[in-house]
Tab-separated table of C-alpha atoms in Angstrom:
chain	number	residue	atom	x	y	z
A	7	UNK	CA	21.586	-43.425	-26.755
A	8	UNK	CA	23.005	-40.203	-25.268
A	9	UNK	CA	25.710	-42.206	-23.461
A	10	UNK	CA	26.503	-44.291	-26.536
A	11	UNK	CA	27.041	-41.133	-28.647
A	12	UNK	CA	29.295	-39.685	-25.955
A	13	UNK	CA	31.188	-42.984	-25.857
A	14	UNK	CA	31.517	-42.988	-29.632
A	15	UNK	CA	32.907	-39.450	-29.618
A	16	UNK	CA	35.395	-40.291	-26.842
A	17	UNK	CA	36.473	-43.515	-28.511
A	18	UNK	CA	36.820	-41.887	-31.952
A	19	UNK	CA	38.891	-39.060	-30.429
A	20	UNK	CA	41.112	-41.566	-28.623
A	21	UNK	CA	41.472	-43.603	-31.799
A	22	UNK	CA	42.580	-40.529	-33.762
A	23	UNK	CA	45.078	-39.574	-31.064
A	24	UNK	CA	46.342	-43.152	-30.846
A	25	UNK	CA	46.715	-43.386	-34.614
A	26	UNK	CA	48.557	-40.056	-34.707
A	27	UNK	CA	50.867	-41.055	-31.862
A	28	UNK	CA	51.380	-44.499	-33.351
A	29	UNK	CA	52.181	-43.145	-36.814
A	30	UNK	CA	54.526	-40.540	-35.331
A	31	UNK	CA	56.310	-43.230	-33.337
A	32	UNK	CA	56.483	-45.518	-36.360
A	33	UNK	CA	57.873	-42.796	-38.619
A	34	UNK	CA	60.310	-41.793	-35.863
A	35	UNK	CA	61.603	-45.343	-35.675
A	36	UNK	CA	61.863	-45.516	-39.457
A	37	UNK	CA	63.748	-42.239	-39.545
A	38	UNK	CA	66.047	-43.150	-36.683
A	39	UNK	CA	68.750	-44.702	-38.861
A	40	UNK	CA	68.587	-41.903	-41.405
A	41	UNK	CA	68.654	-39.224	-38.699
A	42	UNK	CA	71.640	-40.816	-36.981
A	43	UNK	CA	73.454	-41.038	-40.313
A	44	UNK	CA	72.696	-37.365	-41.053
A	45	UNK	CA	73.923	-36.227	-37.642
A	46	UNK	CA	77.065	-38.335	-38.025
A	47	UNK	CA	77.701	-36.830	-41.465
A	48	UNK	CA	77.269	-33.319	-40.064
A	49	UNK	CA	79.798	-34.020	-37.318
A	50	UNK	CA	82.240	-35.473	-39.856
A	51	UNK	CA	81.979	-32.379	-42.068
A	52	UNK	CA	82.393	-29.899	-39.213
A	53	UNK	CA	85.386	-31.762	-37.789
A	54	UNK	CA	87.011	-32.095	-41.210
A	55	UNK	CA	86.793	-28.318	-41.807
A	56	UNK	CA	88.244	-27.534	-38.377
A	57	UNK	CA	91.088	-30.032	-38.650
A	58	UNK	CA	92.111	-29.012	-42.179
A	59	UNK	CA	92.339	-25.357	-41.188
A	60	UNK	CA	94.154	-25.965	-37.910
A	61	UNK	CA	96.591	-28.471	-39.452
A	62	UNK	CA	97.684	-26.116	-42.231
A	63	UNK	CA	97.973	-23.265	-39.717
A	64	UNK	CA	100.235	-25.524	-37.669
A	65	UNK	CA	102.424	-26.476	-40.635
A	66	UNK	CA	102.649	-22.861	-41.853
A	67	UNK	CA	105.404	-22.043	-39.333
A	68	UNK	CA	107.872	-24.009	-41.458
A	69	UNK	CA	107.059	-21.853	-44.496
A	70	UNK	CA	107.749	-18.652	-42.541
A	71	UNK	CA	111.114	-19.829	-41.196
A	72	UNK	CA	112.187	-21.060	-44.642
A	73	UNK	CA	111.287	-17.697	-46.190
A	74	UNK	CA	113.316	-15.798	-43.594
A	75	UNK	CA	116.275	-18.142	-44.070
A	76	UNK	CA	116.167	-17.927	-47.865
A	77	UNK	CA	115.853	-14.142	-47.841
A	78	UNK	CA	118.945	-13.926	-45.653
A	79	UNK	CA	120.939	-16.402	-47.728
A	80	UNK	CA	120.060	-14.623	-50.972
A	81	UNK	CA	121.023	-11.205	-49.616
A	82	UNK	CA	124.187	-9.660	-51.045
A	83	UNK	CA	125.955	-9.275	-47.709
A	84	UNK	CA	125.655	-12.933	-46.705
A	85	UNK	CA	128.431	-15.432	-47.436
A	86	UNK	CA	126.724	-18.757	-48.088
A	87	UNK	CA	130.075	-20.538	-48.254
A	88	UNK	CA	130.934	-19.466	-44.694
A	89	UNK	CA	129.597	-22.283	-42.481
A	90	UNK	CA	130.246	-20.214	-39.346
A	91	UNK	CA	128.016	-17.403	-40.607
A	92	UNK	CA	125.309	-19.925	-41.435
A	93	UNK	CA	125.612	-21.440	-37.939
A	94	UNK	CA	125.137	-18.069	-36.230
A	95	UNK	CA	122.252	-17.118	-38.492
A	96	UNK	CA	120.386	-20.421	-38.001
A	97	UNK	CA	120.818	-20.243	-34.222
A	98	UNK	CA	119.476	-16.696	-34.048
A	99	UNK	CA	116.657	-17.531	-36.429
A	100	UNK	CA	115.655	-20.581	-34.389
A	101	UNK	CA	115.805	-18.668	-31.107
A	102	UNK	CA	113.360	-16.200	-32.604
A	103	UNK	CA	110.855	-19.047	-33.032
A	104	UNK	CA	111.912	-21.014	-29.922
A	105	UNK	CA	108.555	-20.415	-28.248
A	106	UNK	CA	106.830	-22.165	-31.138
A	107	UNK	CA	106.637	-25.780	-30.000
A	108	UNK	CA	105.984	-27.042	-33.513
A	109	UNK	CA	109.478	-26.312	-34.850
A	110	UNK	CA	112.149	-28.896	-34.006
A	111	UNK	CA	115.089	-27.887	-36.208
A	112	UNK	CA	116.041	-25.300	-38.832
A	113	UNK	CA	118.784	-26.868	-40.933
A	114	UNK	CA	121.030	-26.408	-43.953
A	115	UNK	CA	122.916	-28.958	-46.052
A	116	UNK	CA	124.900	-28.535	-49.245
A	117	UNK	CA	126.452	-30.436	-52.123
A	118	UNK	CA	129.785	-30.636	-50.307
A	119	UNK	CA	128.104	-32.799	-47.679
A	120	UNK	CA	128.217	-30.099	-44.999
A	121	UNK	CA	125.324	-29.908	-42.567
A	122	UNK	CA	124.306	-27.613	-39.727
A	123	UNK	CA	121.063	-27.313	-37.788
A	124	UNK	CA	119.653	-25.335	-34.862
A	125	UNK	CA	117.032	-27.045	-32.745
A	126	UNK	CA	115.529	-27.742	-29.374
A	127	UNK	CA	115.047	-30.770	-27.091
A	128	UNK	CA	111.674	-31.587	-25.466
A	129	UNK	CA	112.869	-29.970	-22.213
A	130	UNK	CA	113.494	-26.679	-24.040
A	131	UNK	CA	117.289	-26.986	-24.300
A	132	UNK	CA	118.655	-25.266	-27.415
A	133	UNK	CA	120.951	-27.537	-29.416
A	134	UNK	CA	123.309	-27.356	-32.365
A	135	UNK	CA	123.586	-30.183	-34.899
A	136	UNK	CA	126.744	-30.003	-36.988
A	137	UNK	CA	128.642	-32.376	-39.244
A	138	UNK	CA	132.345	-32.570	-38.490
A	139	UNK	CA	134.393	-34.942	-40.619
A	140	UNK	CA	131.998	-37.826	-41.374
A	141	UNK	CA	129.819	-37.716	-38.256
A	142	UNK	CA	127.067	-35.447	-36.944
A	143	UNK	CA	127.434	-34.070	-33.418
A	144	UNK	CA	124.637	-32.847	-31.176
A	145	UNK	CA	125.658	-30.112	-28.715
A	146	UNK	CA	123.642	-28.351	-26.021
A	147	UNK	CA	123.979	-24.553	-25.995
A	148	UNK	CA	124.156	-21.933	-23.261
A	149	UNK	CA	122.197	-18.658	-23.210
A	150	UNK	CA	124.791	-16.969	-25.417
A	151	UNK	CA	124.402	-19.738	-28.039
A	152	UNK	CA	127.850	-21.188	-27.313
A	153	UNK	CA	128.465	-24.935	-27.320
A	154	UNK	CA	128.058	-26.306	-23.822
A	155	UNK	CA	128.053	-30.119	-23.888
A	156	UNK	CA	128.265	-32.953	-26.427
A	157	UNK	CA	125.029	-34.948	-26.122
A	158	UNK	CA	125.032	-37.393	-29.008
A	159	UNK	CA	126.935	-38.536	-32.094
A	160	UNK	CA	125.438	-39.880	-35.316
A	161	UNK	CA	128.009	-41.810	-37.301
A	162	UNK	CA	128.515	-41.470	-41.053
A	163	UNK	CA	125.914	-38.762	-41.595
A	164	UNK	CA	125.507	-37.348	-45.092
A	165	UNK	CA	122.672	-34.833	-45.605
A	166	UNK	CA	122.694	-35.511	-49.338
A	167	UNK	CA	121.370	-39.022	-48.641
A	168	UNK	CA	118.527	-37.849	-46.402
A	169	UNK	CA	114.947	-37.974	-47.776
A	170	UNK	CA	114.294	-34.275	-47.077
A	171	UNK	CA	117.337	-33.275	-49.148
A	172	UNK	CA	116.637	-35.701	-51.989
A	173	UNK	CA	112.917	-34.828	-52.195
A	174	UNK	CA	113.601	-31.098	-52.546
A	175	UNK	CA	116.215	-31.724	-55.248
A	176	UNK	CA	114.031	-34.178	-57.165
A	177	UNK	CA	111.071	-31.765	-57.221
A	178	UNK	CA	113.279	-28.680	-57.779
A	179	UNK	CA	111.000	-26.682	-55.487
A	180	UNK	CA	109.835	-26.387	-51.887
A	181	UNK	CA	108.639	-29.863	-50.860
A	182	UNK	CA	107.567	-31.896	-47.845
A	183	UNK	CA	109.738	-34.839	-46.871
A	184	UNK	CA	108.327	-38.242	-45.908
A	185	UNK	CA	107.468	-38.628	-42.209
A	186	UNK	CA	110.514	-39.800	-40.237
A	187	UNK	CA	111.871	-40.341	-36.703
A	188	UNK	CA	114.027	-37.499	-35.368
A	189	UNK	CA	117.631	-38.146	-34.357
A	190	UNK	CA	117.678	-35.908	-31.266
A	191	UNK	CA	114.475	-36.965	-29.482
A	192	UNK	CA	112.918	-39.925	-31.377
A	193	UNK	CA	109.717	-38.146	-32.380
A	194	UNK	CA	107.716	-38.315	-35.599
A	195	UNK	CA	108.502	-35.291	-37.746
A	196	UNK	CA	108.289	-33.895	-41.267
A	197	UNK	CA	110.545	-31.384	-43.024
A	198	UNK	CA	109.637	-28.595	-45.416
A	199	UNK	CA	112.772	-28.307	-47.577
A	200	UNK	CA	113.670	-25.942	-50.396
A	201	UNK	CA	116.629	-26.165	-52.793
A	202	UNK	CA	119.036	-23.239	-53.194
A	203	UNK	CA	120.484	-22.575	-56.647
A	204	UNK	CA	123.323	-20.355	-57.778
A	205	UNK	CA	122.636	-17.634	-60.333
A	206	UNK	CA	124.003	-20.028	-62.949
A	207	UNK	CA	121.302	-22.559	-62.054
A	208	UNK	CA	123.725	-24.921	-60.331
A	209	UNK	CA	122.461	-26.524	-57.115
A	210	UNK	CA	124.184	-25.208	-53.999
A	211	UNK	CA	122.265	-26.816	-51.127
A	212	UNK	CA	118.945	-27.218	-49.316
A	213	UNK	CA	117.368	-25.288	-46.436
A	214	UNK	CA	114.753	-27.039	-44.286
A	215	UNK	CA	112.500	-26.693	-41.242
A	216	UNK	CA	111.530	-29.761	-39.203
A	217	UNK	CA	108.065	-29.908	-37.617
A	218	UNK	CA	107.343	-32.257	-34.683
A	219	UNK	CA	104.009	-34.021	-35.281
A	220	UNK	CA	103.080	-35.044	-31.726
A	221	UNK	CA	101.442	-31.629	-31.255
A	222	UNK	CA	98.974	-32.609	-33.991
A	223	UNK	CA	97.757	-35.444	-31.740
A	224	UNK	CA	97.369	-32.929	-28.922
A	225	UNK	CA	95.014	-30.655	-30.824
A	226	UNK	CA	93.069	-33.657	-32.178
A	227	UNK	CA	92.547	-34.860	-28.595
A	228	UNK	CA	91.285	-31.402	-27.602
A	229	UNK	CA	88.415	-31.545	-30.115
A	230	UNK	CA	84.943	-32.459	-28.814
A	231	UNK	CA	84.195	-35.808	-30.417
A	232	UNK	CA	82.025	-37.611	-27.852
A	233	UNK	CA	82.759	-40.702	-25.790
A	234	UNK	CA	83.530	-43.071	-28.669
A	235	UNK	CA	84.613	-40.713	-31.456
A	236	UNK	CA	88.174	-40.976	-32.761
A	237	UNK	CA	90.262	-39.054	-35.284
A	238	UNK	CA	93.322	-40.263	-37.196
A	239	UNK	CA	95.724	-38.636	-39.630
A	240	UNK	CA	97.526	-41.347	-41.579
A	241	UNK	CA	99.813	-41.914	-44.524
A	242	UNK	CA	98.392	-43.777	-47.499
A	243	UNK	CA	100.248	-46.862	-46.286
A	244	UNK	CA	98.001	-46.862	-43.210
A	245	UNK	CA	100.777	-45.738	-40.859
A	246	UNK	CA	99.373	-43.426	-38.192
A	247	UNK	CA	100.822	-39.908	-37.980
A	248	UNK	CA	98.535	-38.487	-35.279
A	249	UNK	CA	95.445	-39.550	-33.342
A	250	UNK	CA	92.942	-38.229	-30.827
A	251	UNK	CA	93.226	-41.563	-28.977
A	252	UNK	CA	95.128	-40.562	-25.831
A	253	UNK	CA	95.518	-44.188	-24.755
A	254	UNK	CA	97.846	-45.075	-27.605
A	255	UNK	CA	100.812	-43.377	-29.274
A	256	UNK	CA	101.500	-43.610	-33.034
A	257	UNK	CA	104.920	-44.973	-32.014
A	258	UNK	CA	105.542	-48.198	-30.107
A	259	UNK	CA	108.840	-49.144	-28.491
A	260	UNK	CA	110.081	-52.706	-28.946
A	261	UNK	CA	113.558	-53.737	-27.762
A	262	UNK	CA	114.622	-50.076	-27.658
A	263	UNK	CA	113.467	-49.623	-31.254
A	264	UNK	CA	110.512	-47.473	-32.275
A	265	UNK	CA	107.876	-49.004	-34.551
A	266	UNK	CA	105.262	-47.039	-36.533
A	267	UNK	CA	101.740	-48.261	-35.733
A	268	UNK	CA	99.042	-48.939	-38.329
A	269	UNK	CA	95.295	-48.307	-38.178
A	270	UNK	CA	94.814	-51.977	-37.339
A	271	UNK	CA	96.799	-51.448	-34.143
A	272	UNK	CA	94.039	-49.060	-33.058
A	273	UNK	CA	91.288	-51.633	-33.766
A	274	UNK	CA	90.147	-49.823	-36.889
A	275	UNK	CA	89.896	-52.257	-39.793
A	276	UNK	CA	88.596	-50.909	-43.087
A	277	UNK	CA	86.726	-53.077	-45.641
A	278	UNK	CA	88.989	-54.951	-48.062
A	279	UNK	CA	87.674	-53.000	-51.047
A	280	UNK	CA	88.958	-49.738	-49.533
A	281	UNK	CA	92.465	-48.996	-50.790
A	282	UNK	CA	93.878	-45.928	-49.048
A	283	UNK	CA	96.308	-45.339	-51.910
A	284	UNK	CA	93.451	-44.743	-54.357
A	285	UNK	CA	91.232	-42.393	-52.329
A	286	UNK	CA	91.031	-39.031	-54.132
A	287	UNK	CA	87.819	-37.628	-52.611
A	288	UNK	CA	85.886	-37.938	-49.360
A	289	UNK	CA	84.568	-41.453	-48.722
A	290	UNK	CA	81.824	-42.235	-46.153
A	291	UNK	CA	81.597	-45.779	-44.786
A	292	UNK	CA	79.312	-47.706	-42.433
A	293	UNK	CA	81.221	-50.615	-40.893
A	294	UNK	CA	79.551	-53.338	-38.733
A	295	UNK	CA	81.656	-54.167	-35.653
A	296	UNK	CA	80.474	-56.689	-33.033
A	297	UNK	CA	76.790	-55.757	-33.095
A	298	UNK	CA	77.501	-52.059	-33.493
A	299	UNK	CA	77.933	-49.783	-36.502
A	300	UNK	CA	80.898	-47.496	-37.046
A	301	UNK	CA	80.396	-44.380	-39.149
A	302	UNK	CA	83.749	-43.637	-40.801
A	303	UNK	CA	84.726	-40.816	-43.129
A	304	UNK	CA	88.045	-40.648	-45.031
A	305	UNK	CA	89.170	-37.330	-46.543
A	306	UNK	CA	92.410	-36.507	-48.437
A	307	UNK	CA	94.775	-33.872	-47.012
A	308	UNK	CA	96.867	-32.420	-49.841
A	309	UNK	CA	98.806	-29.331	-50.838
A	310	UNK	CA	100.972	-28.278	-53.800
A	311	UNK	CA	104.211	-29.166	-51.988
A	312	UNK	CA	103.721	-32.917	-51.890
A	313	UNK	CA	101.729	-33.348	-48.675
A	314	UNK	CA	99.476	-36.372	-49.235
A	315	UNK	CA	97.809	-37.683	-46.068
A	316	UNK	CA	94.357	-38.928	-45.114
A	317	UNK	CA	92.042	-37.704	-42.354
A	318	UNK	CA	89.848	-40.419	-40.832
A	319	UNK	CA	87.000	-39.633	-38.421
A	320	UNK	CA	85.104	-42.420	-36.680
A	321	UNK	CA	81.902	-42.452	-34.582
A	322	UNK	CA	79.964	-45.329	-33.052
A	323	UNK	CA	76.216	-45.718	-33.657
A	324	UNK	CA	75.807	-46.290	-29.930
A	325	UNK	CA	77.027	-42.726	-29.380
A	326	UNK	CA	73.716	-41.549	-30.850
A	327	UNK	CA	71.464	-44.449	-29.848
A	328	UNK	CA	71.964	-43.921	-26.111
A	329	UNK	CA	70.501	-40.448	-26.358
A	330	UNK	CA	67.741	-41.633	-28.694
A	331	UNK	CA	66.664	-44.532	-26.448
A	332	UNK	CA	66.643	-42.475	-23.249
A	333	UNK	CA	64.567	-39.745	-24.909
A	334	UNK	CA	62.433	-41.633	-27.382
A	335	UNK	CA	59.385	-39.422	-26.688
A	336	UNK	CA	61.623	-36.415	-27.530
A	337	UNK	CA	63.380	-37.857	-30.566
A	338	UNK	CA	63.081	-34.777	-32.740
A	339	UNK	CA	64.107	-32.451	-29.908
A	340	UNK	CA	67.034	-34.706	-29.078
A	341	UNK	CA	68.286	-34.728	-32.655
A	342	UNK	CA	67.904	-30.947	-32.847
A	343	UNK	CA	69.975	-30.662	-29.679
A	344	UNK	CA	72.709	-32.760	-31.265
A	345	UNK	CA	72.772	-30.352	-34.215
A	346	UNK	CA	72.913	-27.342	-31.886
A	347	UNK	CA	75.708	-28.908	-29.838
A	348	UNK	CA	77.678	-29.704	-32.987
A	349	UNK	CA	77.352	-26.075	-34.159
A	350	UNK	CA	78.464	-24.770	-30.757
A	351	UNK	CA	81.462	-27.123	-30.771
A	352	UNK	CA	82.487	-25.899	-34.251
A	353	UNK	CA	82.243	-22.205	-33.231
A	354	UNK	CA	84.186	-22.704	-29.991
A	355	UNK	CA	86.952	-24.717	-31.732
A	356	UNK	CA	87.526	-22.158	-34.604
A	357	UNK	CA	87.744	-19.296	-32.087
A	358	UNK	CA	90.369	-21.290	-30.160
A	359	UNK	CA	92.791	-21.823	-33.149
A	360	UNK	CA	96.040	-19.708	-33.281
A	361	UNK	CA	95.827	-17.933	-36.670
A	362	UNK	CA	99.282	-17.915	-37.871
A	363	UNK	CA	100.358	-16.878	-41.292
A	364	UNK	CA	99.690	-19.718	-43.793
A	365	UNK	CA	101.041	-19.257	-47.204
A	366	UNK	CA	102.827	-16.396	-48.862
A	367	UNK	CA	101.962	-15.547	-52.467
A	368	UNK	CA	104.548	-14.637	-55.063
A	369	UNK	CA	103.075	-11.419	-56.537
A	370	UNK	CA	103.979	-8.002	-55.109
A	371	UNK	CA	100.303	-7.103	-54.798
A	372	UNK	CA	97.213	-9.200	-54.285
A	373	UNK	CA	95.246	-8.882	-57.518
A	374	UNK	CA	91.854	-8.920	-55.822
A	375	UNK	CA	92.288	-6.531	-52.869
A	376	UNK	CA	95.406	-4.614	-53.931
A	377	UNK	CA	96.995	-5.365	-50.554
A	378	UNK	CA	100.717	-6.168	-50.139
A	379	UNK	CA	101.806	-9.762	-50.841
A	380	UNK	CA	103.453	-12.307	-48.556
A	381	UNK	CA	106.957	-11.264	-49.709
A	382	UNK	CA	106.299	-7.653	-48.697
A	383	UNK	CA	104.853	-8.776	-45.360
A	384	UNK	CA	107.714	-11.172	-44.569
A	385	UNK	CA	110.320	-8.531	-45.480
A	386	UNK	CA	108.682	-6.041	-43.119
A	387	UNK	CA	108.831	-8.597	-40.299
A	388	UNK	CA	112.434	-9.294	-41.244
A	389	UNK	CA	113.332	-5.581	-41.091
A	390	UNK	CA	111.634	-5.233	-37.711
A	391	UNK	CA	113.663	-8.177	-36.414
A	392	UNK	CA	116.920	-6.740	-37.772
A	393	UNK	CA	116.209	-3.379	-36.122
A	394	UNK	CA	115.245	-5.211	-32.910
A	395	UNK	CA	111.918	-3.382	-32.914
A	396	UNK	CA	108.984	-4.563	-30.850
A	397	UNK	CA	106.094	-5.434	-33.115
A	398	UNK	CA	102.679	-7.063	-33.065
A	399	UNK	CA	101.124	-9.400	-35.642
A	400	UNK	CA	97.342	-9.832	-35.682
A	401	UNK	CA	95.742	-12.538	-37.831
A	402	UNK	CA	92.170	-12.240	-39.140
A	403	UNK	CA	90.318	-15.250	-40.549
A	404	UNK	CA	86.898	-15.165	-42.261
A	405	UNK	CA	85.043	-18.179	-40.843
A	406	UNK	CA	82.999	-20.356	-43.199
A	407	UNK	CA	84.131	-18.441	-46.275
A	408	UNK	CA	83.933	-21.619	-48.376
A	409	UNK	CA	80.204	-21.700	-47.694
A	410	UNK	CA	79.822	-18.169	-49.085
A	411	UNK	CA	81.460	-19.299	-52.351
A	412	UNK	CA	79.341	-22.444	-52.547
A	413	UNK	CA	76.044	-20.760	-51.517
A	414	UNK	CA	76.317	-17.582	-53.619
A	415	UNK	CA	79.269	-17.627	-56.032
A	416	UNK	CA	82.998	-16.990	-56.167
A	417	UNK	CA	82.189	-13.531	-57.557
A	418	UNK	CA	80.217	-12.671	-54.412
A	419	UNK	CA	83.005	-14.150	-52.277
A	420	UNK	CA	85.554	-11.917	-54.037
A	421	UNK	CA	83.450	-8.819	-53.402
A	422	UNK	CA	83.144	-9.808	-49.748
A	423	UNK	CA	86.935	-10.068	-49.397
A	424	UNK	CA	87.380	-6.629	-50.990
A	425	UNK	CA	84.880	-5.144	-48.534
A	426	UNK	CA	86.625	-6.836	-45.578
A	427	UNK	CA	89.943	-5.339	-46.724
A	428	UNK	CA	88.397	-1.854	-46.959
A	429	UNK	CA	87.005	-2.072	-43.439
A	430	UNK	CA	90.270	-3.352	-42.007
A	431	UNK	CA	92.138	-0.402	-43.554
A	432	UNK	CA	89.961	2.028	-41.577
A	433	UNK	CA	91.327	0.575	-38.322
A	434	UNK	CA	94.999	1.054	-39.135
A	435	UNK	CA	97.556	3.728	-38.455
A	436	UNK	CA	99.718	5.011	-41.314
A	437	UNK	CA	102.662	2.956	-40.011
A	438	UNK	CA	100.667	-0.288	-39.822
A	439	UNK	CA	100.771	-2.893	-42.591
A	440	UNK	CA	97.834	-4.965	-43.845
A	441	UNK	CA	98.273	-7.984	-46.133
A	442	UNK	CA	96.112	-10.717	-47.584
A	443	UNK	CA	97.927	-13.994	-46.995
A	444	UNK	CA	95.845	-16.796	-48.500
A	445	UNK	CA	92.184	-16.965	-49.580
A	446	UNK	CA	90.149	-15.702	-46.598
A	447	UNK	CA	93.017	-14.773	-44.284
A	448	UNK	CA	94.507	-11.341	-43.551
A	449	UNK	CA	97.369	-10.187	-41.326
A	450	UNK	CA	98.261	-6.875	-39.672
A	451	UNK	CA	101.778	-5.823	-38.648
A	452	UNK	CA	101.929	-2.945	-36.149
A	453	UNK	CA	105.176	-1.328	-35.018
A	454	UNK	CA	103.469	1.100	-32.647
A	455	UNK	CA	101.731	-1.426	-30.422
A	456	UNK	CA	104.122	-2.256	-27.589
A	457	UNK	CA	101.932	-4.175	-25.152
A	458	UNK	CA	98.877	-6.396	-24.773
A	459	UNK	CA	96.517	-3.476	-24.051
A	460	UNK	CA	97.391	-1.833	-27.338
A	461	UNK	CA	96.770	-5.095	-29.198
A	462	UNK	CA	93.393	-5.569	-27.489
A	463	UNK	CA	92.393	-2.001	-28.376
A	464	UNK	CA	93.178	-2.591	-32.066
A	465	UNK	CA	91.331	-5.918	-32.027
A	466	UNK	CA	88.265	-4.173	-30.592
A	467	UNK	CA	88.424	-1.622	-33.425
A	468	UNK	CA	88.599	-4.458	-35.943
A	469	UNK	CA	85.608	-6.229	-34.380
A	470	UNK	CA	83.651	-2.960	-34.428
A	471	UNK	CA	84.525	-2.336	-38.080
A	472	UNK	CA	83.529	-5.849	-39.168
A	473	UNK	CA	80.329	-6.026	-37.085
A	474	UNK	CA	77.936	-4.137	-39.445
A	475	UNK	CA	76.243	-6.439	-41.918
A	476	UNK	CA	77.819	-7.013	-45.326
A	477	UNK	CA	75.545	-6.250	-48.299
A	478	UNK	CA	76.704	-7.664	-51.626
A	479	UNK	CA	74.440	-7.046	-54.640
A	480	UNK	CA	71.745	-5.838	-52.190
A	481	UNK	CA	71.870	-9.170	-50.382
A	482	UNK	CA	72.841	-9.609	-46.748
A	483	UNK	CA	75.827	-11.987	-46.655
A	484	UNK	CA	76.841	-11.575	-43.016
């Protein structure tokens, strides 16, 4: 009887353990699909935030160059009818930004059909594009910005018939052109163009900055998206603008002609009920493909200047299943690791982004922080350039600020921005300038910092000032 009781206790204990293990395994299997979907959604969200911010930072260079050009053209001592003066100004302006690979051409066209542009070839050669008679000529330039060699001729060129010119005129404000193929180097590009009006309201011409889009593919490819993950930025027609897929270019050459590729050319076929033209908010899809599932998310990319693209992120179910199958007895730990890795990837990628100036606001002072506006900031940069002063620009971005607004309130977010501005002011010299550019982004212009060591010292002061926790309404925000 003693042995039977011992046996009963052992068996009952083993049964309980077996039931617990069995139920845990069963629930783990049941949760597998949901967990994979949740992890995929988390990756989609993190990538979307990173890409939106980095893309608009990238495109912001065109806004800066347009502002500098317009300020010069509108100045009293500049003769806008003198094409030679415009040529010299555009060349000097472009040379100032020649180290910025994003900018292809800074151009000007007018109602008389005149056109002039300063640009650069892929090998770094500075070029001049100018209309003479009815044709446009492409010249290489020497170090003194003098014409060196005729490289190319485009027959019967009229800037007034170009989409960038017509779009700006039709909208009567700064606008993005449709995506097009550049004349000088056959690359996909887009132009931010702005009309110029006389004091009487009569149209005089259009100023524009061309941005080469292949660099967008480069930073998409640099993102950590796993073995099977892919990212696309497309027009609503399905034509691909940029992709993380390094094996295929958005352009294909056929009989010496370049053809824009569609999503289908990258083996990504969306369900028939999905019409890209009608997507106004983020859509999440699960698409069966040859025994596998593809998790796809489509998000609009828009601004108030006519930009209207779509961001598509794609992950394979197998990307997550391989880890899950190899570590079935550690399913929960494995999924937690995926979350941790995704957070680490997001932090590393945001720290790596150049933080250029995004948008400039029209008021003289920011209503919330009382800091100078974009016009003040741009004019100070312009004066430093005219005086040939050495200067340093430092960009400060508040990471995950949208989450503060959504988790607490916009009122708390506003108070946080005011506190950030106050702390930044304590780091500055009387000759330094601090401005709030857009939303959660600030910029500092220093005329005293002459080298990298000085910039690093100021950055360390900023980090030290922003390190103490932020208390808003007696709540710890950061």
